[in-house]
CSV table of C-alpha atoms and ligand atoms in Angstrom, one decimal:
chain,number,residue,atom,x,y,z
A,1,MET,CA,-108.9,18.4,-184.3
A,2,THR,CA,-112.1,17.1,-183.7
A,3,THR,CA,-113.0,15.9,-180.1
A,4,ALA,CA,-114.8,12.9,-178.7
A,5,ALA,CA,-118.0,15.2,-178.5
A,6,GLY,CA,-117.7,16.5,-182.0
A,7,ALA,CA,-117.1,19.9,-181.1
A,8,THR,CA,-113.6,21.4,-183.2
A,9,ALA,CA,-110.7,22.1,-180.8
A,10,GLN,CA,-108.5,24.6,-181.4
A,11,LYS,CA,-105.7,23.9,-183.1
A,12,THR,CA,-101.9,24.4,-181.3
A,13,PRO,CA,-100.3,27.1,-183.2
A,14,LEU,CA,-96.5,26.7,-184.3
A,15,LEU,CA,-94.6,29.8,-185.9
A,16,GLN,CA,-92.7,29.2,-189.2
A,17,HIS,CA,-90.1,30.4,-189.8
A,18,ALA,CA,-88.0,30.0,-192.8
A,19,PRO,CA,-88.8,28.0,-195.6
A,20,LEU,CA,-89.8,24.4,-195.2
A,21,PRO,CA,-90.9,21.1,-197.4
A,22,ASP,CA,-94.9,21.3,-198.0
A,23,MET,CA,-95.0,17.3,-196.7
A,24,LEU,CA,-93.4,18.5,-193.4
A,25,LEU,CA,-95.8,21.3,-193.2
A,26,GLN,CA,-99.1,18.9,-194.2
A,27,ALA,CA,-98.4,16.5,-192.0
A,28,LEU,CA,-98.4,19.5,-188.9
A,29,ARG,CA,-101.5,21.0,-190.2
A,30,ARG,CA,-102.9,18.0,-189.2
A,31,ASP,CA,-103.2,18.9,-185.5
A,32,ASN,CA,-101.7,22.3,-185.1
A,33,GLU,CA,-101.9,25.4,-187.2
A,34,VAL,CA,-98.9,26.7,-189.3
A,35,VAL,CA,-98.3,30.5,-188.6
A,36,ASP,CA,-96.2,32.0,-191.4
A,37,PHE,CA,-93.3,34.8,-189.3
A,38,HIS,CA,-92.8,36.4,-193.3
A,39,ALA,CA,-96.7,37.0,-194.0
A,40,LEU,CA,-97.4,38.5,-190.8
A,41,THR,CA,-97.6,42.6,-190.2
A,42,ASP,CA,-95.3,43.6,-187.5
A,43,THR,CA,-98.7,44.3,-185.8
A,44,ALA,CA,-100.6,41.1,-186.3
A,45,PHE,CA,-96.7,39.5,-185.0
A,46,ARG,CA,-96.9,41.3,-181.9
A,47,GLU,CA,-100.5,40.7,-181.1
A,48,ARG,CA,-99.8,36.5,-181.6
A,49,ALA,CA,-96.5,36.8,-180.1
A,50,SER,CA,-97.7,35.4,-177.0
A,51,GLU,CA,-99.2,32.1,-178.2
A,52,PHE,CA,-96.1,30.7,-179.6
A,53,GLU,CA,-94.7,27.9,-177.6
A,54,ILE,CA,-93.3,26.4,-181.0
A,55,LEU,CA,-90.6,28.1,-183.4
A,56,LEU,CA,-90.2,26.1,-186.4
A,57,THR,CA,-87.1,26.5,-189.0
A,58,ASN,CA,-84.4,25.3,-191.2
A,59,GLY,CA,-80.4,24.4,-190.9
A,60,GLU,CA,-80.1,28.2,-193.2
A,61,ASP,CA,-81.8,29.9,-191.1
A,62,THR,CA,-80.8,32.5,-188.3
A,63,VAL,CA,-83.3,32.7,-184.9
A,64,THR,CA,-81.5,35.4,-183.2
A,65,ARG,CA,-81.5,36.6,-179.6
A,66,GLU,CA,-84.2,39.2,-180.4
A,67,ARG,CA,-86.4,37.1,-182.2
A,68,MET,CA,-86.7,34.8,-178.7
A,69,ARG,CA,-87.4,37.2,-176.8
A,70,SER,CA,-89.8,38.8,-178.3
A,71,LEU,CA,-91.5,35.4,-178.3
A,72,PRO,CA,-92.5,35.1,-174.7
A,73,ALA,CA,-93.8,31.5,-174.2
A,74,LEU,CA,-91.9,30.0,-176.9
A,75,LYS,CA,-89.7,26.3,-175.2
A,76,LEU,CA,-88.6,24.6,-178.3
A,77,ILE,CA,-87.1,26.0,-181.6
A,78,ALA,CA,-87.6,22.6,-184.3
A,79,ASN,CA,-84.9,22.6,-186.7
A,80,PHE,CA,-85.4,20.7,-190.1
A,81,GLY,CA,-81.4,20.2,-190.3
A,82,VAL,CA,-78.3,19.3,-188.4
A,83,GLY,CA,-76.7,22.3,-188.3
A,84,TYR,CA,-78.3,25.1,-186.3
A,85,ASP,CA,-75.7,27.1,-185.8
A,86,GLY,CA,-78.1,29.9,-187.0
A,87,ILE,CA,-79.6,29.1,-183.9
A,88,ASP,CA,-78.5,31.3,-180.6
A,89,VAL,CA,-77.9,28.2,-178.9
A,90,GLN,CA,-76.9,30.2,-176.0
A,91,THR,CA,-79.8,32.4,-175.8
A,92,ALA,CA,-82.2,29.1,-175.9
A,93,ALA,CA,-80.2,28.1,-173.1
A,94,GLU,CA,-80.8,30.9,-171.4
A,95,LEU,CA,-84.0,31.3,-171.5
A,96,GLY,CA,-84.8,27.6,-170.9
A,97,VAL,CA,-86.1,27.3,-174.9
A,98,ARG,CA,-84.8,23.2,-175.7
A,99,VAL,CA,-83.4,23.0,-179.4
A,100,THR,CA,-84.0,19.7,-181.8
A,101,ASN,CA,-82.3,19.2,-185.3
A,102,THR,CA,-82.2,16.0,-187.6
A,103,PRO,CA,-79.1,14.0,-187.1
A,104,ASP,CA,-78.0,10.8,-188.8
A,105,VAL,CA,-80.7,10.7,-191.2
A,106,LEU,CA,-79.2,13.1,-193.3
A,107,THR,CA,-76.2,11.3,-193.4
A,108,ASP,CA,-75.5,9.3,-196.1
A,109,ASP,CA,-76.6,11.6,-198.5
A,110,VAL,CA,-74.4,14.2,-197.5
A,111,ALA,CA,-71.1,11.5,-197.8
A,112,ASP,CA,-72.5,10.5,-201.0
A,113,LEU,CA,-72.6,13.9,-202.1
A,114,ALA,CA,-69.4,14.6,-201.0
A,115,LEU,CA,-67.7,11.6,-202.7
A,116,GLY,CA,-69.5,13.2,-205.6
A,117,LEU,CA,-68.1,16.0,-205.7
A,118,LEU,CA,-64.9,14.9,-205.2
A,119,LEU,CA,-64.9,12.5,-207.7
A,120,GLY,CA,-66.7,15.2,-209.9
A,121,ALA,CA,-63.9,18.1,-209.5
A,122,SER,CA,-60.8,15.4,-209.6
A,123,ARG,CA,-62.0,13.3,-212.7
A,124,GLN,CA,-64.1,17.3,-213.8
A,125,ILE,CA,-67.1,15.5,-215.0
A,126,PRO,CA,-69.1,18.7,-215.3
A,127,ALA,CA,-66.2,20.1,-217.0
A,128,ALA,CA,-66.0,17.1,-219.4
A,129,GLN,CA,-69.8,17.0,-220.2
A,130,GLY,CA,-69.8,20.4,-221.7
A,131,PHE,CA,-66.8,19.4,-223.8
A,132,LEU,CA,-68.4,16.5,-225.1
A,133,GLU,CA,-71.8,18.5,-226.4
A,134,SER,CA,-69.6,21.8,-227.2
A,135,GLY,CA,-68.6,19.8,-230.5
A,136,ALA,CA,-64.8,19.8,-228.8
A,137,TRP,CA,-64.9,15.8,-229.2
A,138,ALA,CA,-64.5,15.9,-232.9
A,139,GLY,CA,-60.9,17.8,-232.4
A,140,GLY,CA,-59.3,15.9,-229.4
A,141,GLY,CA,-60.0,14.3,-226.6
A,142,PHE,CA,-60.5,15.8,-223.1
A,143,ALA,CA,-57.9,16.9,-221.1
A,144,TRP,CA,-56.4,13.8,-218.1
A,145,THR,CA,-57.1,14.6,-215.0
A,146,ARG,CA,-55.7,12.9,-211.7
A,147,ARG,CA,-57.0,9.9,-209.6
A,148,VAL,CA,-58.5,9.9,-206.9
A,149,SER,CA,-58.6,5.2,-205.8
A,150,GLY,CA,-55.6,5.1,-203.8
A,151,SER,CA,-55.0,8.4,-202.6
A,152,ARG,CA,-55.1,10.3,-199.5
A,153,LEU,CA,-58.0,11.9,-197.8
A,154,GLY,CA,-58.2,14.0,-195.2
A,155,ILE,CA,-61.3,14.4,-193.4
A,156,VAL,CA,-61.5,17.6,-192.1
A,157,GLY,CA,-64.8,17.1,-188.4
A,158,MET,CA,-65.0,13.3,-188.2
A,159,GLY,CA,-67.9,13.4,-186.9
A,160,ARG,CA,-71.3,11.3,-188.7
A,161,ILE,CA,-70.7,12.9,-191.8
A,162,GLY,CA,-67.3,12.6,-191.9
A,163,GLU,CA,-67.5,9.1,-190.6
A,164,ALA,CA,-69.8,7.9,-193.3
A,165,VAL,CA,-67.5,9.8,-195.8
A,166,ALA,CA,-64.2,7.4,-194.7
A,167,ARG,CA,-66.4,4.4,-195.0
A,168,ARG,CA,-66.9,5.5,-199.0
A,169,ALA,CA,-63.6,6.4,-199.1
A,170,SER,CA,-62.3,2.9,-198.0
A,171,ALA,CA,-64.1,1.7,-201.1
A,172,PHE,CA,-61.6,3.7,-202.9
A,173,ASP,CA,-58.9,2.4,-201.4
A,174,MET,CA,-58.3,5.8,-199.9
A,175,ALA,CA,-55.5,6.7,-197.1
A,176,ILE,CA,-57.8,8.7,-194.1
A,177,ARG,CA,-56.7,10.7,-191.6
A,178,TYR,CA,-58.7,13.5,-189.8
A,179,PHE,CA,-59.1,16.6,-188.2
A,180,SER,CA,-61.4,17.3,-185.4
A,181,ARG,CA,-60.9,18.7,-181.4
A,182,ARG,CA,-59.9,15.8,-180.3
A,183,ALA,CA,-59.3,12.2,-181.2
A,184,LYS,CA,-62.8,10.0,-181.2
A,185,PRO,CA,-62.9,6.8,-179.7
A,186,GLY,CA,-63.0,3.6,-182.1
A,187,VAL,CA,-62.3,5.6,-184.7
A,188,GLY,CA,-59.4,3.2,-187.0
A,189,GLU,CA,-58.5,6.6,-189.2
A,190,GLY,CA,-55.4,8.5,-188.0
A,191,TYR,CA,-55.8,11.6,-185.7
A,192,GLU,CA,-54.2,14.2,-187.0
A,193,PRO,CA,-54.6,17.6,-184.5
A,194,SER,CA,-53.0,20.2,-186.8
A,195,LEU,CA,-54.7,20.8,-190.2
A,196,MET,CA,-52.1,22.9,-191.7
A,197,ALA,CA,-50.5,19.0,-191.5
A,198,LEU,CA,-53.2,17.4,-192.4
A,199,ALA,CA,-53.5,19.8,-195.5
A,200,THR,CA,-49.9,19.4,-196.0
A,201,TRP,CA,-50.2,15.4,-196.1
A,202,ALA,CA,-53.3,15.3,-197.8
A,203,ASP,CA,-54.6,15.1,-201.9
A,204,ALA,CA,-58.3,16.0,-201.5
A,205,LEU,CA,-59.7,17.8,-197.8
A,206,VAL,CA,-63.0,17.2,-197.1
A,207,VAL,CA,-65.0,19.2,-194.8
A,208,CYS,CA,-68.0,18.1,-192.5
A,209,LEU,CA,-67.7,20.6,-189.9
A,210,PRO,CA,-70.1,22.7,-188.8
A,211,GLY,CA,-70.8,26.2,-189.3
A,212,GLY,CA,-70.4,28.7,-186.5
A,213,GLY,CA,-67.6,31.5,-184.2
A,214,GLU,CA,-65.4,28.3,-183.9
A,215,THR,CA,-65.0,26.5,-186.9
A,216,LYS,CA,-65.3,30.0,-188.6
A,217,GLY,CA,-62.6,30.9,-191.6
A,218,LEU,CA,-60.4,27.6,-190.2
A,219,VAL,CA,-60.1,26.3,-194.3
A,220,ASP,CA,-57.9,30.2,-195.0
A,221,ALA,CA,-55.4,30.5,-198.1
A,222,LYS,CA,-52.3,29.3,-195.5
A,223,VAL,CA,-54.2,25.6,-195.3
A,224,LEU,CA,-55.4,25.5,-199.1
A,225,GLN,CA,-51.9,26.4,-200.4
A,226,ALA,CA,-50.7,23.6,-197.9
A,227,LEU,CA,-53.0,21.6,-199.8
A,228,GLY,CA,-51.4,22.5,-202.9
A,229,PRO,CA,-52.0,22.7,-206.7
A,230,ARG,CA,-52.9,19.6,-207.5
A,231,GLY,CA,-54.8,19.3,-204.3
A,232,ILE,CA,-58.9,19.1,-204.1
A,233,LEU,CA,-61.3,20.9,-201.6
A,234,VAL,CA,-64.6,19.3,-201.1
A,235,ASN,CA,-67.0,21.3,-198.4
A,236,VAL,CA,-70.5,20.0,-197.2
A,237,GLY,CA,-70.0,21.0,-193.8
A,238,ARG,CA,-70.6,24.9,-193.9
A,239,GLY,CA,-69.7,27.6,-196.2
A,240,SER,CA,-68.7,29.8,-193.7
A,241,VAL,CA,-66.0,27.6,-192.8
A,242,VAL,CA,-64.0,28.1,-195.8
A,243,ASP,CA,-62.6,31.9,-196.1
A,244,GLU,CA,-64.3,31.6,-199.8
A,245,ASP,CA,-61.7,35.4,-200.9
A,246,ALA,CA,-58.6,32.8,-200.2
A,247,LEU,CA,-60.8,29.6,-201.9
A,248,ILE,CA,-61.0,31.9,-205.3
A,249,ARG,CA,-57.7,33.7,-204.9
A,250,THR,CA,-55.9,30.3,-204.2
A,251,LEU,CA,-58.1,28.8,-207.6
A,252,HIS,CA,-57.5,31.6,-209.7
A,253,ALA,CA,-53.5,31.7,-208.8
A,254,GLY,CA,-52.9,27.8,-209.4
A,255,GLU,CA,-52.6,27.4,-206.4
A,256,LEU,CA,-55.1,24.5,-205.3
A,257,GLY,CA,-55.9,22.3,-208.1
A,258,GLY,CA,-59.7,22.3,-207.5
A,259,ALA,CA,-62.8,22.5,-205.2
A,260,GLY,CA,-66.4,20.6,-204.9
A,261,LEU,CA,-68.7,22.9,-203.3
A,262,ASP,CA,-71.9,22.1,-201.6
A,263,VAL,CA,-72.2,25.0,-199.4
A,264,PHE,CA,-71.3,28.7,-199.6
A,265,ALA,CA,-70.9,31.4,-197.6
A,266,SER,CA,-73.7,33.7,-198.6
A,267,GLU,CA,-76.3,31.3,-199.3
A,268,PRO,CA,-77.9,32.1,-202.4
A,269,HIS,CA,-75.1,34.0,-203.3
A,270,VAL,CA,-72.2,31.8,-205.5
A,271,PRO,CA,-69.6,34.5,-206.3
A,272,GLN,CA,-69.1,34.8,-210.2
A,273,GLU,CA,-65.3,33.9,-209.5
A,274,LEU,CA,-65.9,30.1,-208.3
A,275,GLN,CA,-68.0,29.6,-211.8
A,276,GLY,CA,-67.5,28.1,-215.0
A,277,LEU,CA,-63.9,27.1,-213.9
A,278,PRO,CA,-63.5,23.8,-215.9
A,279,ASN,CA,-61.7,21.9,-211.7
A,280,VAL,CA,-64.7,23.2,-210.0
A,281,VAL,CA,-67.9,21.5,-209.4
A,282,LEU,CA,-70.9,23.5,-207.0
A,283,THR,CA,-74.0,22.4,-206.0
A,284,PRO,CA,-77.0,24.2,-203.8
A,285,HIS,CA,-76.8,23.1,-200.9
A,286,ILE,CA,-78.5,19.5,-201.4
A,287,GLY,CA,-76.2,17.8,-199.5
A,288,SER,CA,-79.8,16.0,-197.6
A,289,ALA,CA,-82.4,17.4,-200.3
A,290,THR,CA,-83.1,13.3,-201.7
A,291,TRP,CA,-86.8,12.7,-201.6
A,292,GLN,CA,-85.5,9.7,-199.2
A,293,THR,CA,-84.4,11.4,-196.9
A,294,ARG,CA,-86.4,14.4,-196.5
A,295,LEU,CA,-89.1,12.3,-195.5
A,296,ALA,CA,-87.2,10.9,-192.7
A,297,MET,CA,-86.0,14.7,-191.5
A,298,SER,CA,-90.1,15.8,-191.9
A,299,THR,CA,-91.0,12.7,-189.7
A,300,LEU,CA,-88.4,13.7,-187.2
A,301,VAL,CA,-89.1,16.7,-186.7
A,302,VAL,CA,-93.0,15.4,-186.3
A,303,GLU,CA,-91.6,13.1,-184.2
A,304,ASN,CA,-90.1,15.9,-181.8
A,305,ILE,CA,-93.0,18.3,-181.8
A,306,THR,CA,-95.2,15.8,-180.4
A,307,ALA,CA,-92.5,14.5,-178.1
A,308,PHE,CA,-92.8,17.9,-176.4
A,309,GLN,CA,-96.4,18.4,-176.6
A,310,GLN,CA,-97.3,15.0,-175.3
A,311,GLY,CA,-94.4,16.1,-172.1
A,312,LEU,CA,-92.7,13.6,-173.0
A,313,PRO,CA,-88.4,12.8,-173.0
A,314,LEU,CA,-87.3,15.2,-177.3
A,315,VAL,CA,-86.8,12.5,-179.4
A,316,THR,CA,-83.1,14.2,-181.4
A,317,PRO,CA,-82.6,17.7,-179.1
A,318,ALA,CA,-79.5,19.2,-180.2
A,319,ALA,CA,-79.4,21.3,-177.2
B,1,NAP,P1,-71.6,15.7,-186.3
B,1,NAP,O1,-72.2,14.3,-185.9
B,1,NAP,O2,-71.9,16.6,-185.1
B,1,NAP,O3,-70.0,16.0,-186.5
B,1,NAP,C1,-69.2,17.4,-186.0
B,1,NAP,C2,-67.6,17.1,-186.3
B,1,NAP,O4,-66.7,18.1,-186.7
B,1,NAP,C3,-67.3,16.9,-184.6
B,1,NAP,O5,-66.6,15.1,-184.6
B,1,NAP,C4,-66.4,17.9,-184.3
B,1,NAP,O6,-65.3,16.6,-183.7
B,1,NAP,C5,-66.1,18.4,-185.1
B,1,NAP,N1,-65.7,19.9,-184.7
B,1,NAP,C6,-66.7,20.7,-183.9
B,1,NAP,N2,-66.6,21.7,-184.2
B,1,NAP,C7,-65.3,21.4,-184.1
B,1,NAP,C8,-64.3,22.9,-184.9
B,1,NAP,N3,-64.2,23.8,-183.7
B,1,NAP,N4,-62.9,22.5,-184.7
B,1,NAP,C9,-62.6,20.9,-185.5
B,1,NAP,N5,-63.7,20.1,-185.0
B,1,NAP,C10,-64.7,20.2,-184.5
B,1,NAP,O7,-71.8,16.6,-186.8
B,1,NAP,P2,-72.3,16.4,-188.3
B,1,NAP,O8,-74.3,15.1,-188.3
B,1,NAP,O9,-71.8,15.1,-189.0
B,1,NAP,O10,-72.6,17.4,-189.3
B,1,NAP,C11,-71.5,17.8,-189.5
B,1,NAP,C12,-72.3,19.1,-190.0
B,1,NAP,O11,-72.6,19.3,-191.3
B,1,NAP,C13,-73.4,20.2,-189.6
B,1,NAP,O12,-73.0,20.9,-188.7
B,1,NAP,C14,-73.5,20.6,-190.4
B,1,NAP,O13,-73.4,22.2,-191.0
B,1,NAP,C15,-73.3,20.0,-192.0
B,1,NAP,N6,-74.2,19.4,-193.1
B,1,NAP,C16,-74.7,20.2,-194.3
B,1,NAP,C17,-75.2,19.2,-195.2
B,1,NAP,C18,-75.1,19.8,-196.5
B,1,NAP,O14,-76.5,20.3,-197.0
B,1,NAP,N7,-74.1,20.1,-197.3
B,1,NAP,C19,-76.2,18.1,-194.6
B,1,NAP,C20,-76.4,18.2,-193.1
B,1,NAP,C21,-75.1,18.5,-192.5
B,1,NAP,P3,-65.0,17.3,-182.2
B,1,NAP,O15,-66.5,17.7,-181.3
B,1,NAP,O16,-63.9,16.2,-181.9
B,1,NAP,O17,-64.6,18.5,-182.7
C-alpha cells in the first residue's frame, strides 16, 4: 500500500490457515500480507503469533481452542464457506473473536448438485456411461432404473440449501416433506419432526444439514433401513451427519437403493467400499465449486475483512 506521501505503508498480516483460491489470495494481497501458517516453522510462528488479528480458513479446516489461544491478538476468523463446524465457535465467543462465513452465494450451486446426484444415482447415469464405453451395449440394453419425477422427497435440514432443493424438486413434481429442529415459518412443504418417519415416507432423502456434534451420525442404520431398498440417500451437507459404516453395510446388503454423495466422513478419504457401485454416485466435495460461486465467495470474504478493518458492521457474521 502506498500512502499519499509516497511511502510504502506496512501491510496488515493475515494468517492463512487452510487452502484458499488464488483469486481470493491475490485480492487480499493488495492491501495485506498473507502469511501461510503451514509454511511457518514453530519458531517463526511463535515470533509472529501476536501480529495476527485475522485468521483465514475454509469450511473443511479445523480451528481449535488451542490455535485461537496461540494467537493473542486474534479478533476475526474469516471462513471461505458457509459451513463452519470446524471452528470452535464457543471458544471464539469466549475470547471475543468474531467469525464470518459465505452464506447464500453458494446455495444454488449446492442445490443444483443435489439434484444432479439424485438423478445420477436414481438413473445410474455414471454406470450407464461406463456400460456404453465398455462396449456392453452391443450385447443388450442397460438395466432399467427408477423414476425421480413424481416421487417423494425428504429434505433433511430446511435451511437455505434445503429450500433451494425443494424449489428444484417441485419442478420434478415431487411430493416434499422436511425434517429440522423446528417447523420453518413460510415454508409450504410439510414439516416432519421425526427423521425416522420422514425416511419411512420418502423415496429419497437429501441431507442439507451442517456438521458438528449435534448432527453427528443422525442418519444412522435405522434411518437408512427405513429409507429402504428402493430409497436413495443424497448428502450435500457434511459427511459426519451420516454413519458411513452403516451406509456401506446397508448398500452392500441391498437394504438401501442407492446414494449420491458429495461429502464424506473423513475427506479426502473415501472408503473403497463406496466406490465402483452402479447405484452410488460420488463427487469430491464440489457443491460450491463453480467459477461464478467461488468468485462470489471470494468477494464476500474480502468484504468481511474490509468491513472489519474499517470498523464497520461485518457483512455476513456467522457467530
Ligand atoms: P442453513 O441455512 O443454516 O440451514 C441448515 C438447516 O439445518 C437449518 O434449517 C436448521 O434448521 C437445520 N439444522 C441445524 N441443526 C440441526 C439439527 N441438529 N437437527 C436438525 N436440523 C438442524 O445452512 P445452509 O446454507 O443451507 O447450509 C447447510 C450446510 O450445507 C452447511 O452448514 C454446510 O455444512 C453444507 N454445505 C455443503 C457444501 C458442499 O460443497 N457440499 C457447500 C455449502 C454448504 P433448524 O434450526 O430449524 O433445526
